[in-house]
Amino acid sequence: DESSSLLSGDSRAFLYTLIIKLGLNKVLEIGTYFGGGTKNLANAVLKNNGNLITLDPSKDRKKIIEKEISSWDDELKKLTFFFPSNII
């Protein structure tokens, strides 16, 4: 939902459509926040049989993000790779 994403609903819809229309099957997200936009990206990548890598530097959000991703359907969890990282 929008409360767990810094992106507006329109922005998330645009990215979703762009990923599908371009046939992208590899997406790198830098800055996971709380995972709302990440789930949107994962759903788009799923349509193209791809994978999503998402990075977030916040140690405070690591457990929240992992909990969010663990609540998703198995097919989304399998294609999403979350890396907490302080290199960004």
Short mmCIF file of C-alpha atoms in Angstrom, two decimals:
data_model
loop_
_atom_site.label_atom_id
_atom_site.label_comp_id
_atom_site.label_asym_id
_atom_site.label_seq_id
_atom_site.Cartn_x
_atom_site.Cartn_y
_atom_site.Cartn_z
CA ASP A 1 0.00 0.00 0.00
CA GLU A 2 1.03 3.63 -0.41
CA SER A 3 1.83 4.09 3.28
CA SER A 4 4.70 1.62 2.90
CA SER A 5 6.10 3.32 -0.20
CA LEU A 6 7.61 6.72 -0.88
CA LEU A 7 6.19 6.54 -4.42
CA SER A 8 2.73 7.78 -5.30
CA GLY A 9 0.20 5.32 -6.68
CA ASP A 10 0.62 6.87 -10.13
CA SER A 11 4.41 6.50 -9.96
CA ARG A 12 4.15 2.86 -8.95
CA ALA A 13 1.65 2.20 -11.75
CA PHE A 14 4.01 3.85 -14.25
CA LEU A 15 6.98 1.73 -13.15
CA TYR A 16 4.87 -1.44 -13.19
CA THR A 17 3.69 -0.74 -16.73
CA LEU A 18 7.16 0.29 -17.92
CA ILE A 19 8.75 -2.93 -16.65
CA ILE A 20 6.12 -5.06 -18.35
CA LYS A 21 6.07 -3.13 -21.64
CA LEU A 22 9.88 -3.14 -21.94
CA GLY A 23 9.99 -6.83 -21.05
CA LEU A 24 12.48 -6.25 -18.26
CA ASN A 25 13.30 -9.38 -16.31
CA LYS A 26 16.09 -8.00 -14.11
CA VAL A 27 15.41 -5.01 -11.85
CA LEU A 28 17.64 -3.40 -9.23
CA GLU A 29 15.94 -1.24 -6.62
CA ILE A 30 18.15 0.98 -4.50
CA GLY A 31 16.31 2.00 -1.35
CA THR A 32 13.65 -0.45 -0.20
CA TYR A 33 12.08 1.80 2.49
CA PHE A 34 9.35 -0.50 3.88
CA GLY A 35 8.74 -2.67 0.81
CA GLY A 36 5.53 -1.23 -0.68
CA GLY A 37 7.14 -0.18 -3.94
CA THR A 38 9.28 -3.30 -3.87
CA LYS A 39 6.22 -5.53 -3.97
CA ASN A 40 4.92 -3.55 -6.92
CA LEU A 41 8.23 -4.06 -8.76
CA ALA A 42 8.22 -7.77 -7.87
CA ASN A 43 4.73 -8.19 -9.33
CA ALA A 44 5.86 -6.55 -12.58
CA VAL A 45 9.02 -8.67 -12.80
CA LEU A 46 6.91 -11.78 -12.15
CA LYS A 47 5.00 -11.07 -15.37
CA ASN A 48 8.33 -11.23 -17.23
CA ASN A 49 9.67 -14.32 -15.40
CA GLY A 50 12.50 -12.32 -13.88
CA ASN A 51 14.19 -11.34 -10.64
CA LEU A 52 14.34 -8.30 -8.42
CA ILE A 53 17.30 -7.25 -6.29
CA THR A 54 16.58 -4.61 -3.68
CA LEU A 55 19.12 -2.86 -1.46
CA ASP A 56 18.55 -0.75 1.64
CA PRO A 57 21.19 0.75 3.95
CA SER A 58 19.01 1.20 7.04
CA LYS A 59 19.75 -1.22 9.86
CA ASP A 60 16.54 0.03 11.53
CA ARG A 61 14.38 -1.18 8.64
CA LYS A 62 16.08 -4.54 7.99
CA LYS A 63 13.70 -6.60 10.14
CA ILE A 64 10.66 -4.64 8.91
CA ILE A 65 11.59 -5.24 5.27
CA GLU A 66 12.31 -8.92 5.85
CA LYS A 67 8.96 -9.30 7.62
CA GLU A 68 7.17 -7.55 4.74
CA ILE A 69 8.77 -9.74 2.09
CA SER A 70 8.06 -12.88 4.12
CA SER A 71 4.34 -12.02 4.05
CA TRP A 72 4.18 -12.17 0.23
CA ASP A 73 3.10 -15.08 -1.94
CA ASP A 74 5.82 -17.68 -2.47
CA GLU A 75 6.29 -16.81 -6.14
CA LEU A 76 7.11 -13.18 -5.25
CA LYS A 77 9.41 -14.22 -2.40
CA LYS A 78 11.36 -16.55 -4.69
CA LEU A 79 12.15 -13.83 -7.23
CA THR A 80 13.00 -11.08 -4.72
CA PHE A 81 16.48 -10.78 -3.23
CA PHE A 82 16.85 -8.25 -0.41
CA PHE A 83 20.30 -7.15 0.67
CA PRO A 84 20.76 -4.80 3.58
CA SER A 85 23.78 -2.80 2.50
CA ASN A 86 25.70 0.15 3.81
CA ILE A 87 27.59 0.70 0.54
CA ILE A 88 24.88 2.92 -0.93
#
